[in-house]
PDB file of C-alpha atoms and ligand atoms in Angstrom:
ATOM      1  CA  UNK F   1     140.020  33.386 219.113  1.00 81.00           C
ATOM      2  CA  UNK F   2     142.414  30.861 217.627  1.00 86.00           C
ATOM      3  CA  UNK F   3     144.984  31.715 220.293  1.00 87.00           C
ATOM      4  CA  UNK F   4     142.725  30.263 222.989  1.00 93.00           C
ATOM      5  CA  UNK F   5     142.891  26.825 221.345  1.00 95.00           C
ATOM      6  CA  UNK F   6     146.693  26.761 221.653  1.00 97.00           C
ATOM      7  CA  UNK F   7     148.086  25.119 224.776  1.00 96.00           C
ATOM      8  CA  UNK F   8     151.681  26.099 224.173  1.00 96.00           C
ATOM      9  CA  UNK F   9     153.714  27.960 221.565  1.00 98.00           C
ATOM     10  CA  UNK F  10     156.419  25.523 220.457  1.00 98.00           C
ATOM     11  CA  UNK F  11     158.244  27.773 217.993  1.00 98.00           C
ATOM     12  CA  UNK F  12     157.731  31.508 217.807  1.00 98.00           C
ATOM     13  CA  UNK F  13     157.850  33.555 214.619  1.00 98.00           C
ATOM     14  CA  UNK F  14     161.408  34.625 215.308  1.00 98.00           C
ATOM     15  CA  UNK F  15     162.576  31.088 216.143  1.00 98.00           C
ATOM     16  CA  UNK F  16     161.032  29.842 212.897  1.00 98.00           C
ATOM     17  CA  UNK F  17     162.593  32.648 210.880  1.00 98.00           C
ATOM     18  CA  UNK F  18     166.044  31.977 212.335  1.00 98.00           C
ATOM     19  CA  UNK F  19     165.888  28.239 211.655  1.00 98.00           C
ATOM     20  CA  UNK F  20     164.517  28.735 208.138  1.00 98.00           C
ATOM     21  CA  UNK F  21     167.470  31.045 207.394  1.00 98.00           C
ATOM     22  CA  UNK F  22     169.864  28.309 208.570  1.00 98.00           C
ATOM     23  CA  UNK F  23     168.222  25.654 206.409  1.00 98.00           C
ATOM     24  CA  UNK F  24     168.358  27.995 203.401  1.00 98.00           C
ATOM     25  CA  UNK F  25     172.043  28.684 204.088  1.00 98.00           C
ATOM     26  CA  UNK F  26     172.716  24.923 203.980  1.00 98.00           C
ATOM     27  CA  UNK F  27     170.855  24.670 200.654  1.00 98.00           C
ATOM     28  CA  UNK F  28     172.676  27.728 199.235  1.00 98.00           C
ATOM     29  CA  UNK F  29     175.977  26.065 200.118  1.00 98.00           C
ATOM     30  CA  UNK F  30     175.103  22.531 198.933  1.00 98.00           C
ATOM     31  CA  UNK F  31     173.563  23.643 195.627  1.00 98.00           C
ATOM     32  CA  UNK F  32     175.946  26.497 194.745  1.00 98.00           C
ATOM     33  CA  UNK F  33     176.333  26.718 190.973  1.00 97.00           C
ATOM     34  CA  UNK F  34     173.355  24.418 190.352  1.00 98.00           C
ATOM     35  CA  UNK F  35     169.676  25.122 189.739  1.00 98.00           C
ATOM     36  CA  UNK F  36     167.570  22.889 191.980  1.00 98.00           C
ATOM     37  CA  UNK F  37     163.845  22.334 191.509  1.00 98.00           C
ATOM     38  CA  UNK F  38     162.042  22.948 194.774  1.00 98.00           C
ATOM     39  CA  UNK F  39     158.816  20.979 195.126  1.00 98.00           C
ATOM     40  CA  UNK F  40     156.453  22.200 197.827  1.00 98.00           C
ATOM     41  CA  UNK F  41     153.870  19.687 198.988  1.00 98.00           C
ATOM     42  CA  UNK F  42     150.500  21.407 199.397  1.00 97.00           C
ATOM     43  CA  UNK F  43     148.875  22.526 201.421  1.00 95.00           C
ATOM     44  CA  UNK F  44     150.859  22.206 204.643  1.00 96.00           C
ATOM     45  CA  UNK F  45     154.229  23.395 203.364  1.00 98.00           C
ATOM     46  CA  UNK F  46     153.081  26.574 201.645  1.00 98.00           C
ATOM     47  CA  UNK F  47     154.146  28.945 204.429  1.00 98.00           C
ATOM     48  CA  UNK F  48     157.443  27.191 205.122  1.00 99.00           C
ATOM     49  CA  UNK F  49     158.277  26.956 201.397  1.00 98.00           C
ATOM     50  CA  UNK F  50     157.437  30.626 200.833  1.00 98.00           C
ATOM     51  CA  UNK F  51     159.768  31.705 203.640  1.00 98.00           C
ATOM     52  CA  UNK F  52     162.486  29.206 202.693  1.00 98.00           C
ATOM     53  CA  UNK F  53     162.721  30.159 199.013  1.00 98.00           C
ATOM     54  CA  UNK F  54     162.992  33.836 199.904  1.00 98.00           C
ATOM     55  CA  UNK F  55     166.149  32.993 201.873  1.00 98.00           C
ATOM     56  CA  UNK F  56     167.559  30.931 198.999  1.00 98.00           C
ATOM     57  CA  UNK F  57     169.833  33.142 196.915  1.00 98.00           C
ATOM     58  CA  UNK F  58     170.896  30.706 194.194  1.00 98.00           C
ATOM     59  CA  UNK F  59     168.788  30.208 191.058  1.00 98.00           C
ATOM     60  CA  UNK F  60     166.033  27.668 191.519  1.00 98.00           C
ATOM     61  CA  UNK F  61     162.645  26.766 190.145  1.00 98.00           C
ATOM     62  CA  UNK F  62     159.574  26.010 192.190  1.00 98.00           C
ATOM     63  CA  UNK F  63     156.705  23.631 191.616  1.00 98.00           C
ATOM     64  CA  UNK F  64     153.838  22.246 193.689  1.00 98.00           C
ATOM     65  CA  UNK F  65     152.196  18.897 194.222  1.00 97.00           C
ATOM     66  CA  UNK F  66     149.074  18.203 196.254  1.00 96.00           C
ATOM     67  CA  UNK F  67     148.128  14.820 197.600  1.00 91.00           C
ATOM     68  CA  UNK F  68     145.933  13.215 200.195  1.00 84.00           C
ATOM     69  CA  UNK F  69     146.114   9.916 202.047  1.00 73.00           C
ATOM     70  CA  UNK F  70     143.388   7.403 201.433  1.00 63.00           C
ATOM     71  CA  UNK F  71     141.057   6.519 204.322  1.00 55.00           C
ATOM     72  CA  UNK F  72     142.672   5.020 207.374  1.00 53.00           C
ATOM     73  CA  UNK F  73     141.839   1.429 206.431  1.00 49.00           C
ATOM     74  CA  UNK F  74     143.986   1.651 203.315  1.00 41.00           C
ATOM     75  CA  UNK F  75     146.646   3.995 204.639  1.00 42.00           C
ATOM     76  CA  UNK F  76     148.885   1.156 205.797  1.00 52.00           C
ATOM     77  CA  UNK F  77     149.289   0.154 202.148  1.00 60.00           C
ATOM     78  CA  UNK F  78     150.977   3.512 201.582  1.00 62.00           C
ATOM     79  CA  UNK F  79     148.377   4.543 199.024  1.00 74.00           C
ATOM     80  CA  UNK F  80     148.363   8.295 198.434  1.00 85.00           C
ATOM     81  CA  UNK F  81     146.199  10.108 195.931  1.00 89.00           C
ATOM     82  CA  UNK F  82     147.717  12.876 193.796  1.00 93.00           C
ATOM     83  CA  UNK F  83     145.263  15.769 193.608  1.00 93.00           C
ATOM     84  CA  UNK F  84     147.528  18.174 191.725  1.00 96.00           C
ATOM     85  CA  UNK F  85     150.550  16.864 189.863  1.00 96.00           C
ATOM     86  CA  UNK F  86     153.761  18.703 188.952  1.00 96.00           C
ATOM     87  CA  UNK F  87     153.876  21.018 185.930  1.00 95.00           C
ATOM     88  CA  UNK F  88     157.612  20.428 185.505  1.00 94.00           C
ATOM     89  CA  UNK F  89     159.488  17.577 183.819  1.00 97.00           C
ATOM     90  CA  UNK F  90     161.851  16.530 186.600  1.00 98.00           C
ATOM     91  CA  UNK F  91     164.104  14.194 184.600  1.00 98.00           C
ATOM     92  CA  UNK F  92     167.717  15.224 185.071  1.00 98.00           C
ATOM     93  CA  UNK F  93     166.742  17.830 187.693  1.00 98.00           C
ATOM     94  CA  UNK F  94     168.104  18.141 191.191  1.00 98.00           C
ATOM     95  CA  UNK F  95     164.937  17.969 193.251  1.00 98.00           C
ATOM     96  CA  UNK F  96     164.393  19.248 196.782  1.00 98.00           C
ATOM     97  CA  UNK F  97     161.065  18.167 198.249  1.00 98.00           C
ATOM     98  CA  UNK F  98     159.782  20.592 200.884  1.00 98.00           C
ATOM     99  CA  UNK F  99     157.270  19.318 203.436  1.00 98.00           C
ATOM    100  CA  UNK F 100     155.847  20.694 206.669  1.00 98.00           C
ATOM    101  CA  UNK F 101     156.159  17.625 208.867  1.00 97.00           C
ATOM    102  CA  UNK F 102     157.551  14.113 208.675  1.00 96.00           C
ATOM    103  CA  UNK F 103     155.180  11.974 210.723  1.00 94.00           C
ATOM    104  CA  UNK F 104     154.475   8.309 209.822  1.00 93.00           C
ATOM    105  CA  UNK F 105     156.522   8.789 206.662  1.00 95.00           C
ATOM    106  CA  UNK F 106     153.797   7.183 204.506  1.00 92.00           C
ATOM    107  CA  UNK F 107     153.103  10.276 202.381  1.00 93.00           C
ATOM    108  CA  UNK F 108     156.725  11.206 201.826  1.00 95.00           C
ATOM    109  CA  UNK F 109     157.767   7.632 201.106  1.00 95.00           C
ATOM    110  CA  UNK F 110     155.132   7.479 198.395  1.00 94.00           C
ATOM    111  CA  UNK F 111     156.089  10.838 196.902  1.00 95.00           C
ATOM    112  CA  UNK F 112     159.816  10.096 196.945  1.00 96.00           C
ATOM    113  CA  UNK F 113     159.227   6.788 195.130  1.00 95.00           C
ATOM    114  CA  UNK F 114     156.928   8.471 192.622  1.00 94.00           C
ATOM    115  CA  UNK F 115     159.487  11.212 191.896  1.00 96.00           C
ATOM    116  CA  UNK F 116     162.353   8.723 191.864  1.00 96.00           C
ATOM    117  CA  UNK F 117     160.708   6.858 188.984  1.00 96.00           C
ATOM    118  CA  UNK F 118     160.862  10.013 186.816  1.00 97.00           C
ATOM    119  CA  UNK F 119     164.673   9.981 186.560  1.00 98.00           C
ATOM    120  CA  UNK F 120     165.677  13.108 188.472  1.00 98.00           C
ATOM    121  CA  UNK F 121     169.437  13.653 188.910  1.00 98.00           C
ATOM    122  CA  UNK F 122     168.923  13.633 192.681  1.00 98.00           C
ATOM    123  CA  UNK F 123     166.222  13.947 195.335  1.00 98.00           C
ATOM    124  CA  UNK F 124     166.657  15.503 198.744  1.00 98.00           C
ATOM    125  CA  UNK F 125     164.079  16.077 201.423  1.00 98.00           C
ATOM    126  CA  UNK F 126     163.678  19.236 203.503  1.00 98.00           C
ATOM    127  CA  UNK F 127     161.168  19.153 206.358  1.00 98.00           C
ATOM    128  CA  UNK F 128     160.444  21.800 208.947  1.00 98.00           C
ATOM    129  CA  UNK F 129     159.362  19.358 211.663  1.00 98.00           C
ATOM    130  CA  UNK F 130     160.178  15.726 212.344  1.00 98.00           C
ATOM    131  CA  UNK F 131     158.280  13.428 214.719  1.00 97.00           C
ATOM    132  CA  UNK F 132     160.545  10.358 214.751  1.00 96.00           C
ATOM    133  CA  UNK F 133     158.436   8.592 217.386  1.00 95.00           C
ATOM    134  CA  UNK F 134     155.587   8.292 214.887  1.00 93.00           C
ATOM    135  CA  UNK F 135     157.517   6.712 212.013  1.00 95.00           C
ATOM    136  CA  UNK F 136     155.983   3.657 210.324  1.00 94.00           C
ATOM    137  CA  UNK F 137     158.032   3.783 207.114  1.00 94.00           C
ATOM    138  CA  UNK F 138     161.763   4.575 207.171  1.00 95.00           C
ATOM    139  CA  UNK F 139     162.188   8.060 205.698  1.00 96.00           C
ATOM    140  CA  UNK F 140     164.995  10.430 206.693  1.00 96.00           C
ATOM    141  CA  UNK F 141     165.207  14.159 205.991  1.00 98.00           C
ATOM    142  CA  UNK F 142     168.348  15.694 204.497  1.00 98.00           C
ATOM    143  CA  UNK F 143     167.408  19.109 205.920  1.00 98.00           C
ATOM    144  CA  UNK F 144     165.360  19.243 209.074  1.00 98.00           C
ATOM    145  CA  UNK F 145     164.197  22.252 211.052  1.00 98.00           C
ATOM    146  CA  UNK F 146     163.219  20.805 214.421  1.00 98.00           C
ATOM    147  CA  UNK F 147     162.646  17.407 215.979  1.00 98.00           C
ATOM    148  CA  UNK F 148     159.469  17.362 218.097  1.00 97.00           C
ATOM    149  CA  UNK F 149     157.676  14.889 220.339  1.00 95.00           C
ATOM    150  CA  UNK F 150     154.343  13.304 219.539  1.00 92.00           C
ATOM    151  CA  UNK F 151     152.044  16.296 220.069  1.00 91.00           C
ATOM    152  CA  UNK F 152     149.566  17.485 217.463  1.00 93.00           C
ATOM    153  CA  UNK F 153     150.825  20.861 216.280  1.00 96.00           C
ATOM    154  CA  UNK F 154     149.228  23.569 214.152  1.00 97.00           C
ATOM    155  CA  UNK F 155     150.164  26.881 212.579  1.00 98.00           C
ATOM    156  CA  UNK F 156     152.720  28.078 210.017  1.00 98.00           C
ATOM    157  CA  UNK F 157     150.843  26.103 207.353  1.00 98.00           C
ATOM    158  CA  UNK F 158     149.870  23.105 209.507  1.00 97.00           C
ATOM    159  CA  UNK F 159     146.178  22.565 210.042  1.00 95.00           C
ATOM    160  CA  UNK F 160     143.622  20.819 212.150  1.00 95.00           C
ATOM    161  CA  UNK F 161     140.421  20.319 210.172  1.00 92.00           C
ATOM    162  CA  UNK F 162     141.712  22.927 207.658  1.00 94.00           C
ATOM    163  CA  UNK F 163     142.017  25.571 210.362  1.00 96.00           C
ATOM    164  CA  UNK F 164     144.965  27.272 212.105  1.00 97.00           C
ATOM    165  CA  UNK F 165     147.198  27.272 208.978  1.00 97.00           C
ATOM    166  CA  UNK F 166     147.419  31.070 209.235  1.00 98.00           C
ATOM    167  CA  UNK F 167     148.865  31.172 212.756  1.00 98.00           C
ATOM    168  CA  UNK F 168     152.311  32.768 212.377  1.00 98.00           C
ATOM    169  CA  UNK F 169     153.888  30.417 214.964  1.00 98.00           C
ATOM    170  CA  UNK F 170     153.728  26.680 215.661  1.00 98.00           C
ATOM    171  CA  UNK F 171     151.680  25.675 218.659  1.00 98.00           C
ATOM    172  CA  UNK F 172     150.335  22.599 220.401  1.00 96.00           C
ATOM    173  CA  UNK F 173     146.585  22.323 220.097  1.00 93.00           C
ATOM    174  CA  UNK F 174     144.583  21.920 223.305  1.00 92.00           C
ATOM    175  CA  UNK F 175     143.267  18.324 223.360  1.00 86.00           C
ATOM    176  CA  UNK F 176     139.716  19.527 224.023  1.00 86.00           C
ATOM    177  CA  UNK F 177     139.673  20.963 220.501  1.00 89.00           C
ATOM    178  CA  UNK F 178     140.141  17.604 218.804  1.00 79.00           C
ATOM    179  CA  UNK F 179     138.412  15.580 221.493  1.00 81.00           C
ATOM    180  CA  UNK F 180     135.077  17.218 220.633  1.00 68.00           C
ATOM    181  CA  UNK F 181     133.237  14.228 219.123  1.00 60.00           C
ATOM    182  CA  UNK F 182     132.155  16.067 215.985  1.00 59.00           C
ATOM    183  CA  UNK F 183     135.767  17.014 215.273  1.00 58.00           C
ATOM    184  CA  UNK F 184     137.410  13.655 216.000  1.00 56.00           C
ATOM    185  CA  UNK F 185     136.785  12.544 212.439  1.00 55.00           C
ATOM    186  CA  UNK F 186     139.123  15.206 211.143  1.00 58.00           C
ATOM    187  CA  UNK F 187     142.079  13.588 212.926  1.00 59.00           C
ATOM    188  CA  UNK F 188     141.118  10.006 212.067  1.00 53.00           C
ATOM    189  CA  UNK F 189     139.996  10.600 208.515  1.00 49.00           C
ATOM    190  CA  UNK F 190     142.006  10.779 205.306  1.00 47.00           C
TER     191      UNK F 190
HETATM  192  P1  LIG R 201     152.608  11.119 207.133  1.00 97.55           P
HETATM  193  O1  LIG R 201     154.079  11.370 207.370  1.00 97.55           O
HETATM  194  O2  LIG R 201     152.299  10.394 205.880  1.00 97.55           O
HETATM  195  O3  LIG R 201     151.982  10.461 208.325  1.00 97.55           O
HETATM  196  O4  LIG R 201     151.792  12.446 206.970  1.00 97.55           O
HETATM  197  C1  LIG R 201     152.305  13.679 207.124  1.00 97.55           C
HETATM  198  C2  LIG R 201     151.155  14.634 207.001  1.00 97.55           C
HETATM  199  O5  LIG R 201     150.274  14.477 208.118  1.00 97.55           O
HETATM  200  C3  LIG R 201     151.653  16.048 207.043  1.00 97.55           C
HETATM  201  O6  LIG R 201     151.890  16.531 205.753  1.00 97.55           O
HETATM  202  C4  LIG R 201     150.526  16.766 207.741  1.00 97.55           C
HETATM  203  O7  LIG R 201     149.569  17.200 206.801  1.00 97.55           O
HETATM  204  C5  LIG R 201     149.892  15.733 208.630  1.00 97.55           C
HETATM  205  N1  LIG R 201     150.343  15.847 210.040  1.00 97.55           N
HETATM  206  C6  LIG R 201     151.096  14.983 210.724  1.00 97.55           C
HETATM  207  N2  LIG R 201     151.327  15.400 211.974  1.00 97.55           N
HETATM  208  C7  LIG R 201     150.687  16.585 212.082  1.00 97.55           C
HETATM  209  C8  LIG R 201     150.544  17.537 213.162  1.00 97.55           C
HETATM  210  O8  LIG R 201     151.060  17.402 214.277  1.00 97.55           O
HETATM  211  N3  LIG R 201     149.803  18.628 212.870  1.00 97.55           N
HETATM  212  C9  LIG R 201     149.221  18.849 211.660  1.00 97.55           C
HETATM  213  N4  LIG R 201     149.330  17.991 210.637  1.00 97.55           N
HETATM  214  C10 LIG R 201     150.055  16.864 210.856  1.00 97.55           C
HETATM  215 MG1  LIG R 202     146.669  18.180 207.254  1.00 97.55          MG
END
């Protein structure tokens, strides 16, 4: 059972739903009369983005980008590999990047710079979770669901070793799960 690997539920389904509605209300207000392009970063933000856009009641378009960090040795350089690029031409568009969690900031810093070079009218960042204690690159969210401490969390799209994304809440993983030697690599790896 997945539930047995969760030490603590940080945010329940109803807490998540309430906060997502608030974030969407902020976006509805800030972008009234405009047509933003919402870019969901795969895979982690797929659940959050799906819930968020269904609470957004202004016209918008939606696109996806998938990327992965290079191996740890090169991660400090900020190198990120794009696995699936956007379908949309973003020049002149008002872009809202949607991400599950802002951690070191390396991935988002790279993506924001990449998007910024394509002449969008504006770029804002919407993250569900923020772990400020982990920041290595200065990145700030314009819309932020919750600030959390430095625990490894899963669920609501967030994975460990590609598992737990389907949990409907966000929970803290029991350390024994990732301390199993054969699974350590998944935390350290790209
Ligand atoms: P960073 O900000 O470049 O370090 O990377 C952010 C990415 O790391 C997120 O998109 C997640 O995929 C992953 N990540 C960071 N912290 C967690 C966590 O607590 N649980 C699950 N994934 C995490
Ligand atoms: Mg991940």
